[in-house]
XYZ file of C-alpha atoms in Angstrom:
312
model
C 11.235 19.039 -13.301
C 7.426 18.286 -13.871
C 4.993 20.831 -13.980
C 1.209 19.890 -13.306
C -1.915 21.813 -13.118
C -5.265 20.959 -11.326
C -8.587 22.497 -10.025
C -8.162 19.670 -7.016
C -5.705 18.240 -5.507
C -6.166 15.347 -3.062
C -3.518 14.210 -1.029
C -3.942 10.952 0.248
C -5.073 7.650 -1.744
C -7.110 5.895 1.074
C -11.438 5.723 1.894
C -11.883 9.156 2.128
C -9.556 10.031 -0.641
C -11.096 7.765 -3.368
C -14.536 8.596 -2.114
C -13.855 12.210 -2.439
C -12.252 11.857 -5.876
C -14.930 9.908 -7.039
C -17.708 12.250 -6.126
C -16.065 15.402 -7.421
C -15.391 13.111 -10.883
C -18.806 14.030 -11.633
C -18.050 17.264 -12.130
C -16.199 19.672 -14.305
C -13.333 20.347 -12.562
C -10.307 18.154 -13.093
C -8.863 16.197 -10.107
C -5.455 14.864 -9.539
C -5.067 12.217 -6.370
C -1.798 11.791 -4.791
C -0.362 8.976 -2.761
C 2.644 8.610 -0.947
C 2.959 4.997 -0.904
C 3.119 2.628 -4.354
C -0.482 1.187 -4.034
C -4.092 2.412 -3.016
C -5.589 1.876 0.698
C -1.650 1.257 2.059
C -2.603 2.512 5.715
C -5.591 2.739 7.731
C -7.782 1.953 5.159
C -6.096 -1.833 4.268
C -6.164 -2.079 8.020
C -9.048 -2.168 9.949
C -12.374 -4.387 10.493
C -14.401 -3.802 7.582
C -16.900 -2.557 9.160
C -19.920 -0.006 8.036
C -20.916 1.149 11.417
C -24.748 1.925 12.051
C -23.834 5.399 13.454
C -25.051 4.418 17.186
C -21.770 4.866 19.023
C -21.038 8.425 17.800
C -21.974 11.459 19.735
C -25.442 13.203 19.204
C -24.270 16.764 17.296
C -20.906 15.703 15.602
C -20.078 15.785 12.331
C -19.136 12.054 12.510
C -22.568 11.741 13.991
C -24.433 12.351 10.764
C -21.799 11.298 8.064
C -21.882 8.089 9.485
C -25.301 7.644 9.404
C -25.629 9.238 6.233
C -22.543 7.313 4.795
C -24.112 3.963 6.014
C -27.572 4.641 4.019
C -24.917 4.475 1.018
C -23.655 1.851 0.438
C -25.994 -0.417 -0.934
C -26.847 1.773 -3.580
C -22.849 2.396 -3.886
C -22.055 -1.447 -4.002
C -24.702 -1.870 -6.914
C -22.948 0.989 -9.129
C -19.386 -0.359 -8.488
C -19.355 -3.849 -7.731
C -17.528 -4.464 -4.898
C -18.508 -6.997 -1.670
C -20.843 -5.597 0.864
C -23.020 -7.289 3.372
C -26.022 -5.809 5.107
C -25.067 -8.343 8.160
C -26.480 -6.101 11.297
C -24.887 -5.382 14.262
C -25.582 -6.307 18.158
C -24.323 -4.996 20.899
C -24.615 -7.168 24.326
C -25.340 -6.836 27.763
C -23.556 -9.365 30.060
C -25.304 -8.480 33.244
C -28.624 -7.115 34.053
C -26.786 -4.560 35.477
C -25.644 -2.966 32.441
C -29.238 -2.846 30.577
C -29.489 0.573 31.225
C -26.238 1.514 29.866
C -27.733 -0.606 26.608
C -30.684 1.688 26.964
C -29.082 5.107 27.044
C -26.772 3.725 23.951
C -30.274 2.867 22.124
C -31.841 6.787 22.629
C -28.135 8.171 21.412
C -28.699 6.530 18.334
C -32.157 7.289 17.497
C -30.677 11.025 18.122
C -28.354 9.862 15.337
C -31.139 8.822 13.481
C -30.532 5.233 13.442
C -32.942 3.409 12.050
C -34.787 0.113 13.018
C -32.617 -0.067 16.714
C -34.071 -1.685 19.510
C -33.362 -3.748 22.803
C -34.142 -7.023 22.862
C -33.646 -9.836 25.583
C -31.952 -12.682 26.010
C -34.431 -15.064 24.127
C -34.471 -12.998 21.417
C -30.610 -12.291 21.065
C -29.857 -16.534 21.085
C -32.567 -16.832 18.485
C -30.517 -14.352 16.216
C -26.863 -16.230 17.429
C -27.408 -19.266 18.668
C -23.982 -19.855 19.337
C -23.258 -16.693 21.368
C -22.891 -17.691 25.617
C -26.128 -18.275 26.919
C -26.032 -16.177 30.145
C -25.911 -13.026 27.992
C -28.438 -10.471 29.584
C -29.962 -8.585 26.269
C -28.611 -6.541 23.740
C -29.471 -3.936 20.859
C -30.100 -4.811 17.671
C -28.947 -2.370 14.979
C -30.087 -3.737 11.259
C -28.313 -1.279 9.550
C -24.703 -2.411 10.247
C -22.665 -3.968 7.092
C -19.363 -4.975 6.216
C -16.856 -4.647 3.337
C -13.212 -6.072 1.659
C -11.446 -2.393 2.767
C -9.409 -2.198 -0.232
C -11.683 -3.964 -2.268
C -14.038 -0.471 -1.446
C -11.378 1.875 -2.099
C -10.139 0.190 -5.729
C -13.656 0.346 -6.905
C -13.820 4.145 -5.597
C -10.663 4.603 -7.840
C -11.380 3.037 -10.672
C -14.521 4.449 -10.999
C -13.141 7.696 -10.097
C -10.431 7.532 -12.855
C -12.755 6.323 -15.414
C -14.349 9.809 -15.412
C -11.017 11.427 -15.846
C -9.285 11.958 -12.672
C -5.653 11.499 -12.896
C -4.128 9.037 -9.976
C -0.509 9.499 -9.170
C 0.626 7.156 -6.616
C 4.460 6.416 -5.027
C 4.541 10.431 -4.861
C 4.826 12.504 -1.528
C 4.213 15.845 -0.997
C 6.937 17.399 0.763
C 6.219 21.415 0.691
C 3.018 23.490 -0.204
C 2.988 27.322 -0.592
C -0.150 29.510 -1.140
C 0.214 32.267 -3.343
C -1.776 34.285 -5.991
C -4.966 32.443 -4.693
C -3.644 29.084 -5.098
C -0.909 26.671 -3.719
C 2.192 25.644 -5.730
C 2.709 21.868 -4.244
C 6.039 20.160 -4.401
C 6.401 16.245 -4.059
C 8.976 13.776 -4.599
C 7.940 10.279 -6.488
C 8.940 7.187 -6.119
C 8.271 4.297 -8.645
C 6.826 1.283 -7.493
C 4.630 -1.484 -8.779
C 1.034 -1.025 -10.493
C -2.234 -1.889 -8.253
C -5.074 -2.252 -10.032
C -5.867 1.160 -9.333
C -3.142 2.581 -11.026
C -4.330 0.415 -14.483
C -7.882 2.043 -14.217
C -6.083 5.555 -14.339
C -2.925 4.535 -16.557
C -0.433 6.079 -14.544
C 1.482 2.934 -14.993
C 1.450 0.350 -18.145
C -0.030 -2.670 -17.033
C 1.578 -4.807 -14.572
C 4.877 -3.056 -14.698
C 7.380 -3.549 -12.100
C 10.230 -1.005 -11.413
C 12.859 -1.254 -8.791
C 11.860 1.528 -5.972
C 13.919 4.916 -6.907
C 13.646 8.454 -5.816
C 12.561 10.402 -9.353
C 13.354 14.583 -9.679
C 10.602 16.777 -7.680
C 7.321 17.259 -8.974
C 5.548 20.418 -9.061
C 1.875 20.890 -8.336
C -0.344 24.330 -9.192
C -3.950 23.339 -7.705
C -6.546 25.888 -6.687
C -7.946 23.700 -4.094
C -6.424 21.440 -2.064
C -7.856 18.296 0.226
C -6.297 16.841 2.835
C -6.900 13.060 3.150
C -3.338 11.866 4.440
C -5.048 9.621 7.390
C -2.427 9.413 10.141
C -0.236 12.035 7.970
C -3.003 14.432 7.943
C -1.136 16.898 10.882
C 2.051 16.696 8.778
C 0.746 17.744 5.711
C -1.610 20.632 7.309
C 1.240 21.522 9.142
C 2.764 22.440 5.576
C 0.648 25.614 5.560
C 1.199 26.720 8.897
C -1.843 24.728 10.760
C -1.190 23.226 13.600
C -4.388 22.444 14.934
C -4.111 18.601 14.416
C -2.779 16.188 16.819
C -3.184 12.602 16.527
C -2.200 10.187 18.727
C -1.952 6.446 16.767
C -2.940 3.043 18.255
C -2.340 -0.297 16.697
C -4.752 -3.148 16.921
C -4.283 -6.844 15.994
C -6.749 -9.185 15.748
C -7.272 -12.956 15.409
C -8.601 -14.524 11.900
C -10.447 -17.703 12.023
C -10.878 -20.510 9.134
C -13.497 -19.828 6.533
C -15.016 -23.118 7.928
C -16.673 -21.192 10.758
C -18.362 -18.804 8.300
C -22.165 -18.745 9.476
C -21.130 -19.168 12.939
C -21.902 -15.599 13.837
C -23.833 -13.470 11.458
C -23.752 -10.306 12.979
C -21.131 -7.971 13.818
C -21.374 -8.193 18.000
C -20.235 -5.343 20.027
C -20.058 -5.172 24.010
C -20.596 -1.933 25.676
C -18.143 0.379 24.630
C -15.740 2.317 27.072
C -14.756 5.769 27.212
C -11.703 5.131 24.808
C -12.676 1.565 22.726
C -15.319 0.069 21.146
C -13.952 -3.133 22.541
C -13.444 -6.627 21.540
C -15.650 -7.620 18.312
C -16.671 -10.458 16.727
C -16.703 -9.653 13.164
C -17.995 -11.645 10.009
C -16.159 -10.859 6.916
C -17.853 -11.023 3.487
C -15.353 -14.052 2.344
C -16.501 -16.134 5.123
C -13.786 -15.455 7.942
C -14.701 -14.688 11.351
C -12.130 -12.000 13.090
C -11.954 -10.947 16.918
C -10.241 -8.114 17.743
C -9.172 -5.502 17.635
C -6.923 -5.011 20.399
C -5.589 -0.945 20.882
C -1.953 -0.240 21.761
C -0.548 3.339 21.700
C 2.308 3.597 19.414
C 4.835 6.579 18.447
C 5.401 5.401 14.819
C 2.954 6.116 12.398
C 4.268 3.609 10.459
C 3.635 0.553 12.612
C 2.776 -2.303 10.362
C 3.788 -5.073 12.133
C 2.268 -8.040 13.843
C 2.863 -9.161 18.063
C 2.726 -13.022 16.541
């Protein structure tokens, strides 16, 4: 049975997991990152919009209030360093009816709370001048220059890569099944399974090089860590629930969306938003960085956790 030892140990190999891995790479503490599935970015972080929100839908206060207007003013900088695709595209949000130009309003002073920068409400003249091509009844709509977008995975492999160039060890194919807490510790236990090499697993050579191995179950593996991070996304409850907290409850929705020939890229520049409702952001129209336009997502309540598949 394998024995490991680590200062950190970060379970879960998605956004928050690579970002977190990369950022305590800089310093010295060593950091092991553990995935359950055989590649990088395998749940919600392969699926979902690509989007770097401004920060103006999230509640004044929050903590997802400031990270994501903190984590927004990253990512040029963050592109530069590690080379992956990311737009600066901006984001609108529109009014269909005059009616609803307060609503646009009271979004507008939420995000200044949020410290959005460069926000404002603009009318209809302004808004077909910036998308000529959206329908030209629309009543007005903010503007919010700070939105982006990014390839998902494309985000997290750099994160890893970078992250396992300065020495943090990437074990993927590898779920953690118990974890105890003694002595001012935890002693983890996790059972791998061997899969193919991503290109994340290369940059930390877990894996030779474009191995393939047929999918087996491998003895338990032992963790010692003094710290450990939870980043298992939709598994986060399960895994927390390993040390007796119960406190997280997540309830999963699936969303589809439609993906249009690179021959309309241009068509829409921004990322366009309508008013959100209490529970949805609602149906976008969202540029991707290779040119595709996508419109979605839709939001169905699921049981599974696991839910990868398509309606059509």
């Amino acid at each position: 049975m394998a024995h490991k030892e680590t200062d950190v140990l970060i379970i879960g190999g998605g956004v928050t997991g690579t970002a977190l891995a990369r950022e305590l790479s800089r310093y010295e503490v060593s950091v092991m990152l553990m995935e359950k599935e055989v590649d990088l970015a395998f749940g919600t972080s392969k699926a979902n919009s690509g989007i770097v929100h401004s920060g103006i839908h999230d509640r004044p206060g929050t903590l997802k209030a400031r990270l994501c207007v903190e984590g927004n003013r990253m990512y040029p900088q963050m592109a530069q360093e590690l080379d992956f695709l990311y737009q600066n595209n901006g984001a609108v949000v529109v009014a269909r009816q005059e009616d609803e130009i307060p609503a646009l309003k009271r979004l507008m002073e939420q995000g200044q709370q949020n410290g959005v920068t460069g926000v404002r409400l603009i009318g209809r003249g302004e808004l077909l001048a910036l998308e000529p091509h959206l329908a030209p009844d629309l009543a007005a709509a903010l503007v919010m220059p700070s939105g982006g977008i990014v390839i998902p995975f494309d985000l997290v492999y750099a994160l890893a890569e970078n992250a396992a160039a300065n020495g943090v060890e990437i074990v993927l194919g590898t779920q953690v099944t118990d974890i105890q807490e003694e002595d001012g510790a935890f002693t983890v236990q996790a059972t791998h399974i061997a899969g193919r090499t991503p290109r994340a697993a290369q940059a930390a050579q877990t894996i030779q090089a474009a191995q393939t191995a047929q999918t087996t179950v491998l003895p338990v593996e032992t963790v010692r860590a003094r710290y450990i991070v939870n980043a298992a996304g939709l598994h986060a409850g399960t895994v927390a629930s390993m040390i007796g907290d119960d406190s997280i409850s997540i309830h999963p929705r699936k969303g589809e969306e439609y993906l249009l020939d690179r021959r309309l890229a241009g068509f829409v520049r921004h990322t366009v938003f309508p008013l959100p409702t209490p529970v949805s952001k609602g149906i976008l129209i969202i540029p991707t960085v290779e040119g595709n336009i996508m419109l979605g997502p839709t939001a169905c309540a699921t049981d599974s956790f696991d839910d990868y598949g398509t309606t059509a």
